[in-house]
Amino acid sequence: MIKAKLIDPFNQSVIPALISKDYKDWKKLMNIKSPVDTVRLTDTIYVIVDDEGLHKDGNRYFKLKDYPQPLAGRAIIVNTDEEGELIDLGKYNTDDIEWREESFYLEPKMEFIPLWKQ
């Protein structure tokens, strides 16, 4: 088992969590059925998020100092080694998480950017 942290914007809390390397366990911990995605915070620190979190009504949001936009739903902060394998999360300061109010909503945006002009 790997030491991580669970961010719960519904309770506005961050709690230590033990996770396996199986994404199905992450989804249970995050209480989701949708796919997961990762967001890079530093060279080795990532956040596992609900890939469809921005599209779900009633989701709650939070903002981490190392990422430019708010994230939606429960998330797991993890650490990786040089090969990208999950390892125990060392020190990562979550004291400065900005919890968004219940009415906050971030409109999902998708943009097509061509690689070259025709």
PDB file of N, CA and C in Angstrom, residues 24-80:
ATOM      1  N   LYS A  24      -8.967   0.903  -9.978  1.00  0.00           N
ATOM      2  CA  LYS A  24     -10.315   0.597  -9.493  1.00  0.00           C
ATOM      3  C   LYS A  24     -10.448   0.971  -8.020  1.00  0.00           C
ATOM      4  N   ASP A  25      -9.381   0.778  -7.258  1.00  0.00           N
ATOM      5  CA  ASP A  25      -9.391   1.175  -5.845  1.00  0.00           C
ATOM      6  C   ASP A  25      -9.444   2.695  -5.702  1.00  0.00           C
ATOM      7  N   TRP A  26      -8.764   3.403  -6.598  1.00  0.00           N
ATOM      8  CA  TRP A  26      -8.789   4.874  -6.552  1.00  0.00           C
ATOM      9  C   TRP A  26     -10.219   5.360  -6.762  1.00  0.00           C
ATOM     10  N   LYS A  27     -10.891   4.766  -7.745  1.00  0.00           N
ATOM     11  CA  LYS A  27     -12.259   5.177  -8.066  1.00  0.00           C
ATOM     12  C   LYS A  27     -13.200   4.931  -6.884  1.00  0.00           C
ATOM     13  N   LYS A  28     -13.000   3.824  -6.166  1.00  0.00           N
ATOM     14  CA  LYS A  28     -13.814   3.555  -4.974  1.00  0.00           C
ATOM     15  C   LYS A  28     -13.561   4.618  -3.914  1.00  0.00           C
ATOM     16  N   LEU A  29     -12.301   4.940  -3.683  1.00  0.00           N
ATOM     17  CA  LEU A  29     -11.943   5.946  -2.687  1.00  0.00           C
ATOM     18  C   LEU A  29     -12.512   7.318  -3.060  1.00  0.00           C
ATOM     19  N   MET A  30     -12.513   7.625  -4.344  1.00  0.00           N
ATOM     20  CA  MET A  30     -13.018   8.906  -4.822  1.00  0.00           C
ATOM     21  C   MET A  30     -14.539   8.897  -4.997  1.00  0.00           C
ATOM     22  N   ASN A  31     -15.153   7.721  -4.845  1.00  0.00           N
ATOM     23  CA  ASN A  31     -16.596   7.548  -4.986  1.00  0.00           C
ATOM     24  C   ASN A  31     -17.093   7.956  -6.380  1.00  0.00           C
ATOM     25  N   ILE A  32     -16.414   7.435  -7.407  1.00  0.00           N
ATOM     26  CA  ILE A  32     -16.790   7.732  -8.793  1.00  0.00           C
ATOM     27  C   ILE A  32     -16.856   6.439  -9.603  1.00  0.00           C
ATOM     28  N   LYS A  33     -17.561   6.505 -10.723  1.00  0.00           N
ATOM     29  CA  LYS A  33     -17.617   5.394 -11.673  1.00  0.00           C
ATOM     30  C   LYS A  33     -16.965   5.778 -13.003  1.00  0.00           C
ATOM     31  N   SER A  34     -16.746   7.053 -13.214  1.00  0.00           N
ATOM     32  CA  SER A  34     -16.167   7.558 -14.455  1.00  0.00           C
ATOM     33  C   SER A  34     -14.654   7.309 -14.495  1.00  0.00           C
ATOM     34  N   PRO A  35     -14.032   7.518 -15.657  1.00  0.00           N
ATOM     35  CA  PRO A  35     -12.575   7.341 -15.768  1.00  0.00           C
ATOM     36  C   PRO A  35     -11.815   8.338 -14.886  1.00  0.00           C
ATOM     37  N   VAL A  36     -10.565   8.001 -14.600  1.00  0.00           N
ATOM     38  CA  VAL A  36      -9.696   8.910 -13.853  1.00  0.00           C
ATOM     39  C   VAL A  36      -8.672   9.522 -14.812  1.00  0.00           C
ATOM     40  N   ASP A  37      -8.110  10.622 -14.391  1.00  0.00           N
ATOM     41  CA  ASP A  37      -7.062  11.304 -15.139  1.00  0.00           C
ATOM     42  C   ASP A  37      -6.055  11.803 -14.112  1.00  0.00           C
ATOM     43  N   THR A  38      -4.876  12.210 -14.573  1.00  0.00           N
ATOM     44  CA  THR A  38      -3.877  12.768 -13.663  1.00  0.00           C
ATOM     45  C   THR A  38      -3.544  14.189 -14.058  1.00  0.00           C
ATOM     46  N   VAL A  39      -3.255  14.988 -13.059  1.00  0.00           N
ATOM     47  CA  VAL A  39      -2.853  16.376 -13.231  1.00  0.00           C
ATOM     48  C   VAL A  39      -1.482  16.505 -12.586  1.00  0.00           C
ATOM     49  N   ARG A  40      -0.535  17.038 -13.333  1.00  0.00           N
ATOM     50  CA  ARG A  40       0.836  17.178 -12.833  1.00  0.00           C
ATOM     51  C   ARG A  40       0.980  18.470 -12.027  1.00  0.00           C
ATOM     52  N   LEU A  41       1.468  18.322 -10.788  1.00  0.00           N
ATOM     53  CA  LEU A  41       1.717  19.489  -9.943  1.00  0.00           C
ATOM     54  C   LEU A  41       3.188  19.869  -9.931  1.00  0.00           C
ATOM     55  N   THR A  42       4.063  18.877  -9.784  1.00  0.00           N
ATOM     56  CA  THR A  42       5.510  19.099  -9.797  1.00  0.00           C
ATOM     57  C   THR A  42       6.135  17.983 -10.629  1.00  0.00           C
ATOM     58  N   ASP A  43       7.443  17.871 -10.609  1.00  0.00           N
ATOM     59  CA  ASP A  43       8.108  16.811 -11.373  1.00  0.00           C
ATOM     60  C   ASP A  43       7.669  15.417 -10.940  1.00  0.00           C
ATOM     61  N   THR A  44       7.321  15.256  -9.664  1.00  0.00           N
ATOM     62  CA  THR A  44       6.970  13.919  -9.172  1.00  0.00           C
ATOM     63  C   THR A  44       5.598  13.836  -8.505  1.00  0.00           C
ATOM     64  N   ILE A  45       4.963  14.965  -8.230  1.00  0.00           N
ATOM     65  CA  ILE A  45       3.677  14.977  -7.536  1.00  0.00           C
ATOM     66  C   ILE A  45       2.540  15.152  -8.555  1.00  0.00           C
ATOM     67  N   TYR A  46       1.555  14.264  -8.445  1.00  0.00           N
ATOM     68  CA  TYR A  46       0.387  14.289  -9.329  1.00  0.00           C
ATOM     69  C   TYR A  46      -0.883  14.248  -8.504  1.00  0.00           C
ATOM     70  N   VAL A  47      -1.981  14.681  -9.121  1.00  0.00           N
ATOM     71  CA  VAL A  47      -3.299  14.553  -8.522  1.00  0.00           C
ATOM     72  C   VAL A  47      -4.127  13.666  -9.441  1.00  0.00           C
ATOM     73  N   ILE A  48      -4.698  12.629  -8.875  1.00  0.00           N
ATOM     74  CA  ILE A  48      -5.613  11.771  -9.611  1.00  0.00           C
ATOM     75  C   ILE A  48      -6.995  12.396  -9.459  1.00  0.00           C
ATOM     76  N   VAL A  49      -7.638  12.690 -10.588  1.00  0.00           N
ATOM     77  CA  VAL A  49      -8.933  13.375 -10.577  1.00  0.00           C
ATOM     78  C   VAL A  49      -9.964  12.588 -11.381  1.00  0.00           C
ATOM     79  N   ASP A  50     -11.207  12.945 -11.174  1.00  0.00           N
ATOM     80  CA  ASP A  50     -12.316  12.412 -11.956  1.00  0.00           C
ATOM     81  C   ASP A  50     -12.244  13.059 -13.341  1.00  0.00           C
ATOM     82  N   ASP A  51     -12.054  12.245 -14.373  1.00  0.00           N
ATOM     83  CA  ASP A  51     -11.918  12.775 -15.730  1.00  0.00           C
ATOM     84  C   ASP A  51     -13.169  13.522 -16.196  1.00  0.00           C
ATOM     85  N   GLU A  52     -14.304  13.208 -15.617  1.00  0.00           N
ATOM     86  CA  GLU A  52     -15.549  13.866 -16.003  1.00  0.00           C
ATOM     87  C   GLU A  52     -16.042  14.821 -14.920  1.00  0.00           C
ATOM     88  N   GLY A  53     -15.167  15.145 -13.979  1.00  0.00           N
ATOM     89  CA  GLY A  53     -15.550  15.974 -12.842  1.00  0.00           C
ATOM     90  C   GLY A  53     -16.111  17.334 -13.209  1.00  0.00           C
ATOM     91  N   LEU A  54     -15.566  17.960 -14.229  1.00  0.00           N
ATOM     92  CA  LEU A  54     -16.048  19.286 -14.623  1.00  0.00           C
ATOM     93  C   LEU A  54     -17.422  19.231 -15.277  1.00  0.00           C
ATOM     94  N   HIS A  55     -17.859  18.054 -15.681  1.00  0.00           N
ATOM     95  CA  HIS A  55     -19.144  17.913 -16.373  1.00  0.00           C
ATOM     96  C   HIS A  55     -20.279  17.472 -15.447  1.00  0.00           C
ATOM     97  N   LYS A  56     -19.991  17.225 -14.188  1.00  0.00           N
ATOM     98  CA  LYS A  56     -20.994  16.704 -13.264  1.00  0.00           C
ATOM     99  C   LYS A  56     -21.657  17.818 -12.483  1.00  0.00           C
ATOM    100  N   ASP A  57     -22.982  17.813 -12.494  1.00  0.00           N
ATOM    101  CA  ASP A  57     -23.737  18.768 -11.686  1.00  0.00           C
ATOM    102  C   ASP A  57     -23.537  18.446 -10.207  1.00  0.00           C
ATOM    103  N   GLY A  58     -23.505  19.476  -9.401  1.00  0.00           N
ATOM    104  CA  GLY A  58     -23.399  19.292  -7.959  1.00  0.00           C
ATOM    105  C   GLY A  58     -22.002  18.969  -7.457  1.00  0.00           C
ATOM    106  N   ASN A  59     -21.014  19.002  -8.339  1.00  0.00           N
ATOM    107  CA  ASN A  59     -19.648  18.735  -7.903  1.00  0.00           C
ATOM    108  C   ASN A  59     -19.127  19.926  -7.122  1.00  0.00           C
ATOM    109  N   ARG A  60     -18.149  19.695  -6.280  1.00  0.00           N
ATOM    110  CA  ARG A  60     -17.514  20.759  -5.511  1.00  0.00           C
ATOM    111  C   ARG A  60     -16.085  20.940  -6.024  1.00  0.00           C
ATOM    112  N   TYR A  61     -15.566  22.150  -5.908  1.00  0.00           N
ATOM    113  CA  TYR A  61     -14.283  22.504  -6.493  1.00  0.00           C
ATOM    114  C   TYR A  61     -13.284  22.945  -5.423  1.00  0.00           C
ATOM    115  N   PHE A  62     -12.001  22.806  -5.781  1.00  0.00           N
ATOM    116  CA  PHE A  62     -10.917  23.277  -4.927  1.00  0.00           C
ATOM    117  C   PHE A  62      -9.780  23.730  -5.841  1.00  0.00           C
ATOM    118  N   LYS A  63      -8.895  24.553  -5.287  1.00  0.00           N
ATOM    119  CA  LYS A  63      -7.770  25.097  -6.048  1.00  0.00           C
ATOM    120  C   LYS A  63      -6.487  24.819  -5.281  1.00  0.00           C
ATOM    121  N   LEU A  64      -5.514  24.186  -5.970  1.00  0.00           N
ATOM    122  CA  LEU A  64      -4.186  23.934  -5.409  1.00  0.00           C
ATOM    123  C   LEU A  64      -3.218  24.995  -5.917  1.00  0.00           C
ATOM    124  N   LYS A  65      -2.260  25.381  -5.095  1.00  0.00           N
ATOM    125  CA  LYS A  65      -1.315  26.445  -5.483  1.00  0.00           C
ATOM    126  C   LYS A  65      -0.462  26.070  -6.682  1.00  0.00           C
ATOM    127  N   ASP A  66      -0.243  24.781  -6.899  1.00  0.00           N
ATOM    128  CA  ASP A  66       0.631  24.340  -7.984  1.00  0.00           C
ATOM    129  C   ASP A  66      -0.094  24.076  -9.300  1.00  0.00           C
ATOM    130  N   TYR A  67      -1.380  24.422  -9.385  1.00  0.00           N
ATOM    131  CA  TYR A  67      -2.135  24.191 -10.617  1.00  0.00           C
ATOM    132  C   TYR A  67      -2.963  25.431 -10.912  1.00  0.00           C
ATOM    133  N   PRO A  68      -3.003  25.873 -12.180  1.00  0.00           N
ATOM    134  CA  PRO A  68      -3.593  27.177 -12.495  1.00  0.00           C
ATOM    135  C   PRO A  68      -5.116  27.271 -12.414  1.00  0.00           C
ATOM    136  N   GLN A  69      -5.833  26.158 -12.427  1.00  0.00           N
ATOM    137  CA  GLN A  69      -7.294  26.253 -12.400  1.00  0.00           C
ATOM    138  C   GLN A  69      -7.864  25.342 -11.318  1.00  0.00           C
ATOM    139  N   PRO A  70      -9.088  25.622 -10.880  1.00  0.00           N
ATOM    140  CA  PRO A  70      -9.725  24.751  -9.898  1.00  0.00           C
ATOM    141  C   PRO A  70      -9.965  23.350 -10.466  1.00  0.00           C
ATOM    142  N   LEU A  71     -10.009  22.376  -9.572  1.00  0.00           N
ATOM    143  CA  LEU A  71     -10.289  20.987  -9.923  1.00  0.00           C
ATOM    144  C   LEU A  71     -11.616  20.602  -9.269  1.00  0.00           C
ATOM    145  N   ALA A  72     -12.273  19.580  -9.821  1.00  0.00           N
ATOM    146  CA  ALA A  72     -13.613  19.218  -9.363  1.00  0.00           C
ATOM    147  C   ALA A  72     -13.657  17.813  -8.783  1.00  0.00           C
ATOM    148  N   GLY A  73     -14.395  17.675  -7.694  1.00  0.00           N
ATOM    149  CA  GLY A  73     -14.625  16.372  -7.097  1.00  0.00           C
ATOM    150  C   GLY A  73     -13.492  15.928  -6.191  1.00  0.00           C
ATOM    151  N   ARG A  74     -13.655  14.730  -5.640  1.00  0.00           N
ATOM    152  CA  ARG A  74     -12.614  14.167  -4.780  1.00  0.00           C
ATOM    153  C   ARG A  74     -11.388  13.840  -5.625  1.00  0.00           C
ATOM    154  N   ALA A  75     -10.220  13.964  -5.023  1.00  0.00           N
ATOM    155  CA  ALA A  75      -8.966  13.734  -5.746  1.00  0.00           C
ATOM    156  C   ALA A  75      -7.940  13.126  -4.800  1.00  0.00           C
ATOM    157  N   ILE A  76      -6.952  12.490  -5.389  1.00  0.00           N
ATOM    158  CA  ILE A  76      -5.899  11.839  -4.604  1.00  0.00           C
ATOM    159  C   ILE A  76      -4.548  12.414  -5.008  1.00  0.00           C
ATOM    160  N   ILE A  77      -3.789  12.910  -4.038  1.00  0.00           N
ATOM    161  CA  ILE A  77      -2.436  13.405  -4.306  1.00  0.00           C
ATOM    162  C   ILE A  77      -1.473  12.241  -4.120  1.00  0.00           C
ATOM    163  N   VAL A  78      -0.643  12.022  -5.140  1.00  0.00           N
ATOM    164  CA  VAL A  78       0.309  10.907  -5.121  1.00  0.00           C
ATOM    165  C   VAL A  78       1.703  11.397  -5.492  1.00  0.00           C
ATOM    166  N   ASN A  79       2.695  10.558  -5.196  1.00  0.00           N
ATOM    167  CA  ASN A  79       4.082  10.842  -5.531  1.00  0.00           C
ATOM    168  C   ASN A  79       4.570   9.728  -6.460  1.00  0.00           C
ATOM    169  N   THR A  80       5.513  10.060  -7.337  1.00  0.00           N
ATOM    170  CA  THR A  80       6.079   9.064  -8.244  1.00  0.00           C
ATOM    171  C   THR A  80       7.598   9.105  -8.187  1.00  0.00           C
TER     172      THR A  80
END
